[in-house]
Coordinates of C-alpha atoms and ligand atoms in Angstrom, one line a residue:
X1 CA -127.0 -22.3 -58.3
X2 CA -124.6 -22.3 -55.7
X3 CA -122.7 -19.5 -56.9
X4 CA -126.0 -17.1 -57.2
X5 CA -126.9 -18.1 -53.4
X6 CA -123.4 -16.9 -52.7
X7 CA -123.8 -13.6 -54.2
X8 CA -127.0 -13.0 -52.6
X9 CA -125.5 -13.9 -49.2
X10 CA -122.9 -11.3 -49.7
X11 CA -125.3 -8.8 -50.7
X12 CA -127.3 -9.1 -47.5
X13 CA -124.2 -8.9 -45.5
X14 CA -123.2 -5.8 -46.9
X15 CA -126.6 -4.5 -46.0
X16 CA -126.5 -5.3 -42.4
X17 CA -122.7 -4.2 -41.4
X18 CA -123.1 -1.7 -38.8
X19 CA -119.5 -1.7 -37.5
X20 CA -116.5 -0.8 -39.5
X21 CA -113.0 -2.1 -39.1
X22 CA -111.3 -0.7 -35.9
X23 CA -107.6 -0.7 -35.4
X24 CA -108.3 -1.3 -31.7
X25 CA -110.2 -4.6 -32.2
X26 CA -107.8 -5.8 -34.9
X27 CA -105.0 -5.4 -32.0
X28 CA -107.0 -7.5 -29.6
X29 CA -107.8 -10.0 -31.9
X30 CA -104.2 -10.1 -32.8
X31 CA -103.4 -10.6 -29.1
X32 CA -105.2 -13.8 -28.5
X33 CA -102.6 -16.1 -28.0
X34 CA -102.4 -20.0 -28.6
X35 CA -100.2 -21.0 -26.2
X36 CA -101.8 -19.1 -23.4
X37 CA -105.1 -20.8 -24.4
X38 CA -103.6 -24.0 -24.6
X39 CA -101.8 -23.8 -21.3
X40 CA -105.2 -22.7 -19.6
X41 CA -106.8 -26.0 -20.8
X42 CA -103.7 -28.1 -20.1
X43 CA -104.1 -26.8 -16.2
X44 CA -107.8 -27.3 -16.4
X45 CA -107.7 -30.7 -17.9
X46 CA -105.1 -32.3 -15.7
X47 CA -102.5 -32.3 -18.5
X48 CA -100.3 -30.3 -16.3
X49 CA -99.8 -29.6 -12.8
X50 CA -101.1 -26.0 -11.5
X51 CA -100.6 -24.0 -8.2
X52 CA -103.9 -23.0 -6.8
X53 CA -103.9 -21.2 -3.4
X54 CA -100.2 -21.5 -3.3
X55 CA -100.1 -25.3 -3.3
X56 CA -99.4 -27.7 -6.2
X57 CA -102.7 -29.4 -7.6
X58 CA -103.7 -31.6 -10.6
X59 CA -107.4 -31.1 -11.8
X60 CA -108.1 -34.4 -12.6
X61 CA -111.8 -34.0 -13.0
X62 CA -114.2 -31.0 -13.0
X63 CA -117.2 -33.1 -12.4
X64 CA -119.5 -31.6 -9.8
X65 CA -119.0 -34.7 -7.4
X66 CA -115.3 -34.5 -7.5
X67 CA -112.8 -32.6 -5.5
X68 CA -111.5 -31.1 -8.7
X69 CA -114.7 -29.1 -9.4
X70 CA -114.1 -26.8 -6.5
X71 CA -110.2 -26.7 -7.0
X72 CA -110.9 -25.7 -10.7
X73 CA -113.5 -22.9 -9.3
X74 CA -110.5 -21.6 -7.2
X75 CA -108.1 -21.8 -10.2
X76 CA -110.6 -19.7 -12.2
X77 CA -111.0 -17.2 -9.3
X78 CA -107.4 -16.7 -8.9
X79 CA -106.6 -16.3 -12.6
X80 CA -109.4 -13.9 -12.8
X81 CA -108.0 -11.9 -10.1
X82 CA -104.5 -12.0 -11.3
X83 CA -105.7 -9.6 -14.1
X84 CA -106.6 -7.0 -11.4
X85 CA -110.5 -8.0 -11.8
X86 CA -112.8 -8.4 -8.8
X87 CA -114.0 -11.8 -8.9
X88 CA -117.0 -13.5 -7.2
X89 CA -118.7 -16.8 -6.2
X90 CA -122.1 -17.4 -6.7
X91 CA -123.0 -20.6 -4.6
X92 CA -126.4 -21.9 -5.7
X93 CA -126.5 -25.2 -3.9
X94 CA -124.0 -27.3 -1.6
X95 CA -122.3 -28.4 -4.8
X96 CA -122.9 -25.7 -7.1
X97 CA -120.7 -22.8 -7.4
X98 CA -120.5 -20.3 -10.5
X99 CA -117.5 -17.7 -10.6
X100 CA -117.5 -14.7 -12.2
X101 CA -115.5 -11.5 -12.7
X102 CA -116.3 -8.0 -13.3
X103 CA -114.7 -5.3 -15.6
X104 CA -116.8 -2.0 -14.8
X105 CA -117.6 0.3 -17.9
X106 CA -116.3 3.5 -17.9
X107 CA -119.2 4.9 -19.4
X108 CA -122.2 2.6 -19.0
X109 CA -121.6 0.6 -16.2
X110 CA -124.9 -0.6 -15.5
X111 CA -124.9 -2.2 -19.2
X112 CA -123.5 -5.5 -19.2
X113 CA -122.0 -7.9 -21.9
X114 CA -121.4 -11.5 -20.8
X115 CA -118.7 -13.8 -22.3
X116 CA -119.1 -17.3 -20.7
X117 CA -118.5 -21.0 -20.5
X118 CA -119.3 -23.7 -18.3
X119 CA -116.2 -25.3 -16.3
X120 CA -117.9 -28.2 -15.0
X121 CA -117.5 -31.6 -17.0
X122 CA -118.2 -35.4 -17.7
X123 CA -117.9 -38.4 -17.3
X124 CA -118.9 -38.6 -13.6
X125 CA -115.6 -40.8 -12.4
X126 CA -112.6 -39.7 -10.9
X127 CA -111.1 -38.9 -14.2
X128 CA -112.6 -36.4 -16.5
X129 CA -110.1 -34.3 -18.5
X130 CA -113.0 -32.6 -20.4
X131 CA -110.8 -30.7 -22.3
X132 CA -112.9 -29.8 -25.3
X133 CA -116.0 -29.8 -23.1
X134 CA -115.4 -27.5 -21.8
X135 CA -111.9 -26.3 -20.7
X136 CA -111.7 -24.8 -24.3
X137 CA -114.5 -22.4 -23.4
X138 CA -113.2 -21.6 -19.9
X139 CA -109.8 -21.0 -21.3
X140 CA -111.2 -18.7 -23.9
X141 CA -112.9 -16.7 -21.0
X142 CA -109.8 -16.2 -19.0
X143 CA -107.8 -15.3 -22.2
X144 CA -110.4 -12.7 -22.9
X145 CA -110.2 -11.3 -19.2
X146 CA -106.1 -11.2 -19.7
X147 CA -106.6 -9.2 -23.0
X148 CA -109.6 -7.2 -22.3
X149 CA -107.9 -5.7 -18.8
X150 CA -105.3 -4.1 -21.0
X151 CA -108.0 -1.8 -22.3
X152 CA -110.7 0.4 -21.0
X153 CA -114.2 -0.8 -21.7
X154 CA -117.1 1.6 -22.1
X155 CA -119.8 -0.9 -20.9
X156 CA -119.5 -3.7 -18.5
X157 CA -118.2 -7.0 -19.0
X158 CA -118.8 -9.9 -17.2
X159 CA -116.3 -13.1 -17.5
X160 CA -118.7 -15.9 -16.1
X161 CA -118.1 -19.5 -15.4
X162 CA -120.8 -21.7 -14.8
X163 CA -120.9 -25.1 -12.8
X164 CA -123.1 -27.7 -13.2
X165 CA -124.1 -27.1 -17.0
X166 CA -124.2 -31.1 -17.4
X167 CA -126.8 -31.5 -15.1
X168 CA -129.1 -29.2 -16.8
X169 CA -127.8 -25.5 -17.1
X170 CA -128.0 -25.3 -13.3
X171 CA -125.7 -22.7 -12.7
X172 CA -126.3 -20.2 -15.6
X173 CA -130.1 -20.7 -14.8
X174 CA -129.4 -19.6 -11.4
X175 CA -127.4 -16.7 -12.8
X176 CA -129.8 -15.6 -15.1
X177 CA -132.9 -15.6 -12.5
X178 CA -131.1 -13.4 -10.1
X179 CA -130.1 -11.1 -12.9
X180 CA -133.7 -11.1 -14.0
X181 CA -135.0 -10.5 -10.7
X182 CA -132.5 -7.7 -9.8
X183 CA -133.5 -6.0 -13.4
X184 CA -130.1 -6.3 -14.6
X185 CA -129.5 -4.7 -17.9
X186 CA -127.6 -7.5 -19.9
X187 CA -127.0 -6.6 -23.4
X188 CA -125.8 -9.9 -24.8
X189 CA -124.4 -13.2 -23.8
X190 CA -121.8 -14.8 -26.1
X191 CA -121.8 -18.7 -24.6
X192 CA -118.6 -20.8 -25.7
X193 CA -119.2 -24.7 -25.3
X194 CA -116.7 -27.1 -27.2
X195 CA -114.7 -24.8 -29.7
X196 CA -111.3 -26.7 -30.1
X197 CA -112.3 -29.8 -32.2
X198 CA -112.1 -30.0 -36.1
X199 CA -110.9 -33.3 -37.1
X200 CA -110.9 -32.4 -40.8
X201 CA -109.6 -28.5 -40.4
X202 CA -112.4 -27.3 -42.5
X203 CA -112.9 -24.2 -40.0
X204 CA -116.4 -25.1 -39.9
X205 CA -118.3 -23.8 -36.6
X206 CA -122.2 -23.2 -35.8
X207 CA -123.9 -20.1 -34.1
X208 CA -127.2 -20.9 -32.4
X209 CA -129.5 -18.0 -32.2
X210 CA -133.2 -17.7 -31.7
X211 CA -135.5 -14.8 -32.5
X212 CA -135.2 -13.5 -28.7
X213 CA -134.2 -10.0 -27.6
X214 CA -131.1 -9.3 -29.9
X215 CA -130.2 -12.8 -30.4
X216 CA -130.1 -12.7 -34.3
X217 CA -128.2 -9.2 -34.2
X218 CA -125.3 -11.0 -32.0
X219 CA -125.1 -13.8 -34.5
X220 CA -125.1 -11.4 -37.5
X221 CA -122.3 -9.3 -35.7
X222 CA -120.2 -12.2 -35.2
X223 CA -120.6 -13.3 -38.8
X224 CA -119.3 -9.8 -39.8
X225 CA -116.5 -9.8 -37.1
X226 CA -115.4 -13.5 -38.8
X227 CA -114.9 -11.6 -42.1
X228 CA -114.3 -8.2 -41.3
X229 CA -111.2 -9.2 -39.7
X230 CA -110.2 -12.2 -41.9
X231 CA -110.5 -14.8 -39.1
X232 CA -111.0 -18.0 -41.4
X233 CA -113.9 -19.6 -39.8
X234 CA -117.1 -20.8 -41.9
X235 CA -119.7 -20.2 -39.5
X236 CA -123.2 -21.6 -39.7
X237 CA -126.6 -20.2 -38.4
X238 CA -128.5 -22.5 -36.6
X239 CA -132.1 -21.1 -35.8
X240 CA -133.9 -21.8 -34.0
X241 CA -130.7 -22.8 -32.1
X242 CA -130.2 -25.7 -29.5
X243 CA -131.2 -25.4 -25.9
X244 CA -128.6 -27.8 -24.5
X245 CA -126.0 -25.0 -23.4
X246 CA -126.0 -22.0 -21.0
X247 CA -126.8 -19.5 -23.7
X248 CA -130.6 -21.0 -23.1
X249 CA -130.7 -20.0 -19.4
X250 CA -130.7 -16.3 -20.8
X251 CA -133.2 -16.9 -23.6
X252 CA -135.5 -18.2 -21.0
X253 CA -135.4 -14.7 -19.1
X254 CA -135.7 -12.8 -22.7
X255 CA -131.8 -11.8 -23.0
X256 CA -130.0 -11.9 -26.2
X257 CA -127.5 -14.8 -26.3
X258 CA -125.6 -17.0 -28.5
X259 CA -123.8 -20.3 -28.4
X260 CA -120.4 -20.8 -30.6
X261 CA -119.9 -24.5 -31.1
X262 CA -118.1 -26.6 -33.1
X263 CA -119.6 -28.1 -36.1
X264 CA -122.2 -30.6 -35.3
X265 CA -121.2 -32.9 -38.4
X266 CA -117.7 -33.2 -36.9
X267 CA -118.5 -33.6 -33.5
X268 CA -116.0 -34.5 -30.7
X269 CA -115.0 -38.3 -31.0
X270 CA -114.1 -38.3 -27.1
X271 CA -117.3 -36.5 -26.1
X272 CA -117.9 -37.1 -22.3
X273 CA -115.3 -39.7 -22.0
X274 CA -111.9 -39.8 -20.3
X275 CA -110.3 -39.4 -23.7
X276 CA -111.6 -35.8 -23.9
X277 CA -108.0 -34.6 -24.1
X278 CA -105.9 -31.3 -25.2
X279 CA -103.8 -33.7 -27.6
X280 CA -106.8 -33.9 -29.9
X281 CA -107.5 -30.4 -30.3
X282 CA -107.2 -28.6 -33.6
X283 CA -105.0 -25.6 -32.0
X284 CA -105.5 -23.1 -35.1
X285 CA -109.2 -23.8 -35.0
X286 CA -109.6 -23.3 -31.3
X287 CA -107.5 -20.0 -31.6
X288 CA -109.9 -18.7 -34.6
X289 CA -113.1 -19.5 -32.4
X290 CA -111.6 -17.8 -29.6
X291 CA -110.5 -14.5 -32.1
X292 CA -114.2 -14.5 -33.3
X293 CA -115.6 -14.6 -29.7
X294 CA -113.4 -11.7 -28.3
X295 CA -113.9 -9.7 -31.4
X296 CA -117.5 -9.6 -30.8
X297 CA -117.3 -8.9 -27.2
X298 CA -114.6 -6.3 -27.5
X299 CA -116.6 -4.6 -30.3
X300 CA -119.9 -4.5 -28.3
X301 CA -118.4 -3.3 -24.9
X302 CA -116.3 -0.7 -27.1
X303 CA -113.0 -1.4 -25.9
X304 CA -110.6 1.5 -26.0
X305 CA -106.9 2.2 -25.6
X306 CA -105.7 3.3 -22.1
X307 CA -102.7 5.4 -22.1
X308 CA -100.4 3.6 -19.7
X309 CA -99.8 5.8 -16.6
X310 CA -100.2 9.4 -18.0
X311 CA -98.6 12.0 -15.6
X312 CA -100.4 15.0 -14.9
X313 CA -98.1 17.0 -12.6
X314 CA -95.3 16.5 -10.5
X315 CA -94.3 19.1 -7.7
X316 CA -92.2 19.4 -5.0
X317 CA -92.2 22.1 -2.2
X318 CA -90.5 22.7 1.3
X319 CA -92.1 22.9 4.5
X320 CA -90.1 23.3 7.4
X321 CA -87.6 20.9 6.9
X322 CA -89.8 18.4 5.0
X323 CA -90.1 18.2 1.2
X324 CA -93.5 17.4 0.2
X325 CA -93.9 15.9 -3.2
X326 CA -97.3 16.0 -5.2
X327 CA -98.3 14.3 -8.4
X328 CA -101.2 13.0 -10.1
X329 CA -102.2 10.7 -13.1
X330 CA -105.0 11.1 -15.6
X331 CA -105.2 7.1 -16.1
X332 CA -103.2 3.9 -15.2
X333 CA -102.5 0.7 -16.7
X334 CA -101.0 -2.3 -14.5
X335 CA -99.5 0.4 -12.3
X336 CA -97.9 -1.4 -9.3
X337 CA -96.3 2.3 -8.0
X338 CA -94.1 4.9 -7.8
X339 CA -90.3 4.6 -6.4
X340 CA -89.3 8.2 -5.2
X341 CA -85.6 9.1 -5.8
X342 CA -83.6 11.6 -4.6
X343 CA -80.2 13.2 -5.7
X344 CA -78.5 15.9 -3.9
X345 CA -76.7 18.8 -5.6
X346 CA -76.7 17.0 -8.8
X347 CA -78.4 14.8 -10.8
X348 CA -75.8 11.9 -10.5
X349 CA -76.6 10.4 -7.5
X350 CA -80.2 9.4 -7.4
X351 CA -81.1 7.0 -4.4
X352 CA -84.3 5.5 -3.7
X353 CA -86.1 7.3 -0.6
X354 CA -89.5 5.9 -0.3
X355 CA -92.4 3.7 -2.6
X356 CA -95.9 4.8 -3.0
X357 CA -98.5 2.0 -4.2
X358 CA -100.3 2.7 -7.5
X359 CA -103.9 2.2 -8.4
X360 CA -103.2 -0.5 -10.9
X361 CA -105.3 0.0 -13.6
X362 CA -107.7 3.2 -13.3
X363 CA -109.1 5.7 -15.7
X364 CA -110.2 8.3 -12.7
X365 CA -107.4 11.2 -11.9
X366 CA -105.6 9.7 -8.9
X367 CA -103.5 12.0 -6.5
X368 CA -100.5 11.2 -4.7
X369 CA -98.1 12.6 -2.1
X370 CA -94.9 11.6 -0.3
X371 CA -92.9 13.5 2.4
X372 CA -89.3 13.4 2.3
X373 CA -86.9 14.4 5.2
X374 CA -83.4 14.7 3.3
X375 CA -81.8 14.8 6.5
X376 CA -79.3 17.5 5.4
X377 CA -78.7 21.1 6.6
X378 CA -77.3 24.3 4.9
X379 CA -78.3 25.5 1.2
X380 CA -78.8 22.4 -0.9
X381 CA -80.4 21.8 -4.4
X382 CA -82.3 18.7 -4.3
X383 CA -83.5 16.9 -7.1
X384 CA -86.2 14.5 -7.6
X385 CA -87.7 11.8 -9.7
X386 CA -90.3 9.1 -9.9
X387 CA -89.9 5.6 -11.0
X388 CA -93.2 4.2 -12.3
X389 CA -92.9 0.5 -12.1
X390 CA -95.4 -2.0 -14.0
X391 CA -96.5 -5.1 -12.5
X392 CA -94.6 -6.8 -14.7
X393 CA -91.6 -5.0 -13.8
X394 CA -91.1 -2.6 -16.8
X395 CA -90.6 1.1 -15.6
X396 CA -90.2 4.6 -16.8
X397 CA -88.8 7.7 -15.0
X398 CA -90.6 11.0 -15.2
X399 CA -89.1 14.4 -15.5
X400 CA -86.8 15.6 -12.8
X401 CA -88.0 18.3 -10.4
X402 CA -85.8 20.2 -8.2
X403 CA -86.0 22.7 -5.1
X404 CA -83.6 24.7 -3.4
X405 CA -83.6 23.4 0.2
X406 CA -82.2 26.1 2.6
X407 CA -82.2 25.0 6.2
X408 CA -80.3 26.3 9.0
X409 CA -76.8 24.6 9.9
X410 CA -76.9 25.6 13.5
X411 CA -79.7 24.9 16.5
X412 CA -82.5 27.7 16.3
X413 CA -84.8 28.4 19.1
X414 CA -87.4 31.0 17.9
X415 CA -89.1 33.6 19.9
X416 CA -93.0 32.1 21.0
X417 CA -95.7 33.3 19.4
X418 CA -98.2 34.7 20.6
X419 CA -96.3 36.6 22.9
X420 CA -97.6 38.2 25.4
X421 CA -100.2 35.3 25.7
X422 CA -103.3 33.7 27.4
X423 CA -103.2 30.7 28.2
X424 CA -101.1 28.8 25.5
X425 CA -98.3 29.9 23.2
X426 CA -96.1 28.1 20.3
X427 CA -92.4 27.4 20.4
X428 CA -90.6 26.5 17.3
X429 CA -87.0 25.3 17.2
X430 CA -84.7 24.0 14.6
X431 CA -82.2 20.7 15.0
X432 CA -79.5 20.6 12.5
X433 CA -78.2 17.2 13.3
X434 CA -79.4 14.5 15.6
X435 CA -79.0 15.6 19.0
X436 CA -80.2 15.1 22.5
X437 CA -82.6 18.3 23.1
X438 CA -83.9 19.7 26.4
X439 CA -86.3 22.6 26.6
X440 CA -87.5 23.5 30.1
X441 CA -89.4 26.7 31.4
X442 CA -88.4 28.6 34.1
X443 CA -90.4 31.4 36.3
X444 CA -88.8 35.0 37.0
X445 CA -87.3 33.6 40.1
X446 CA -85.4 30.9 38.2
X447 CA -87.6 28.0 39.4
X448 CA -88.0 25.2 36.9
X449 CA -91.8 25.3 36.0
X450 CA -92.0 22.7 33.3
X451 CA -90.1 20.5 31.2
X452 CA -91.2 20.5 27.6
X453 CA -88.6 18.6 25.7
X454 CA -86.2 16.0 26.7
X455 CA -85.2 13.5 24.2
X456 CA -83.1 12.7 21.0
X457 CA -84.3 14.5 18.1
X458 CA -83.3 14.0 14.6
X459 CA -82.7 16.7 12.0
X460 CA -86.0 18.8 11.4
X461 CA -87.9 21.7 12.7
X462 CA -90.4 21.1 15.6
X463 CA -93.2 23.0 17.2
X464 CA -94.5 22.7 20.6
X465 CA -97.3 24.2 22.3
X466 CA -96.9 25.5 26.0
X467 CA -100.1 25.6 28.0
X468 CA -99.8 28.0 30.8
X469 CA -103.6 27.5 32.2
X470 CA -102.4 26.4 35.4
X471 CA -99.8 29.2 36.0
X472 CA -100.2 32.8 37.5
X473 CA -99.7 35.8 35.2
X474 CA -96.1 36.8 34.7
X475 CA -92.8 36.7 33.2
X476 CA -91.5 33.1 32.2
X477 CA -88.2 32.1 30.5
X478 CA -87.5 29.1 28.2
X479 CA -84.1 27.6 27.7
X480 CA -82.9 25.1 25.2
X481 CA -79.9 23.1 25.4
X482 CA -78.6 20.6 22.9
X483 CA -74.8 19.6 22.1
X484 CA -72.7 22.6 23.2
X485 CA -75.9 24.9 22.1
X486 CA -77.7 26.9 24.8
X487 CA -80.2 29.7 24.2
X488 CA -82.9 31.3 26.6
X489 CA -85.9 33.2 25.6
X490 CA -88.6 35.3 27.5
X491 CA -92.1 35.2 27.4
X492 CA -95.1 37.1 29.0
X493 CA -98.2 35.5 30.3
X494 CA -100.9 38.1 30.8
X495 CA -104.3 36.7 32.3
Ligands
ZN501 ZN1 -120.2 -28.7 -22.6

């Protein structure tokens, strides 16, 4: 009888498979890291000191009335921001504060999937580690953000951590109401609450669902993910599911939502006590529960690979004595920026001449420019390359571009233009080495009319405008003096 039933279940499961195995989803599931998950829990449950806002802090309680509650929210926010996500506070009362971050969808930015957990805890005293309830779910949401931000998401993903669940789903109810009033298109909610307790290692867990919006389909998909990727949980459907956690806030607004939670017949023995500690976790189980959650969200949001910093073009050109470098990227992943390196007359002596900030992670085309002043004169071959540096310090070099850099070795004073002129004209000159430069204008009788330049100038070409609107028509002279150089040219003002 039992075997027969199993055969029927397998048959039904095959009928409803709508997603086939994907290498990207497999890779994401494999990136789920138990050390990372465990460490987030240790920080959130006071098992280890952390750093919040630059100062050391130990979160000994996340109960809504304890200082640690707000500090935990700060911790969560800074964690989400550290993955390059914009993170927001949603205050709903003097003590209530949800924290959420947004990974914008590249194709469907207005359609949202939510992966969430409550971060507040019990009991109400000064000590409340709340490791399983619910640092476990909170840590999984943070770990999801750590991994998913390494990918493109076609749909928007909201990483949400609710406050005051323990007082009756207050934070999530507020969020769901705001979303409902704003007409948000929430495509599905995955709520994680107590996902690390399995005292007999039977890998059993429950998915709570109800026939509301696509909640049943979400449950089906989570079951498929578990089998498709060999995650190894034994999942039970609870329908109609319980309403004691934050997914119910979304059901109340007719949004599809499911809860993943440990097996009710093997419930956490230290629930809501000062003994709810990470040391009692079943870590392999915690990892599996996280993996199945990440698998479903990554599948639904349709995560795809980002090509890390794909260069489109890199060019160099000379204007006067400046070299202008232009480049662009088709996409970027964790790009801190570009160091600009230059080598003169060979490719053996690259030195860093500047830095341009990158865009972090981006799937749009980004354009960059940098202007270099090589401070050399005469004829040179100049080589440039870019050193693209990731936030984690890894780097790659672009191809080398080179230009013929031909600037005079001597001072030059050019003929003004236009000439004759009325009432203003342009005078160009070139300085081959750092020098004190003086340029003055004289009238036909040799009387000084105006000083145009009288200061130190570094190597380069310069342009000045001479405005003669206050002067009468006639012939004028302009004279440049620098080091041992002196030259005079004639210009004619005709009004
Ligand atoms: Zn809970």
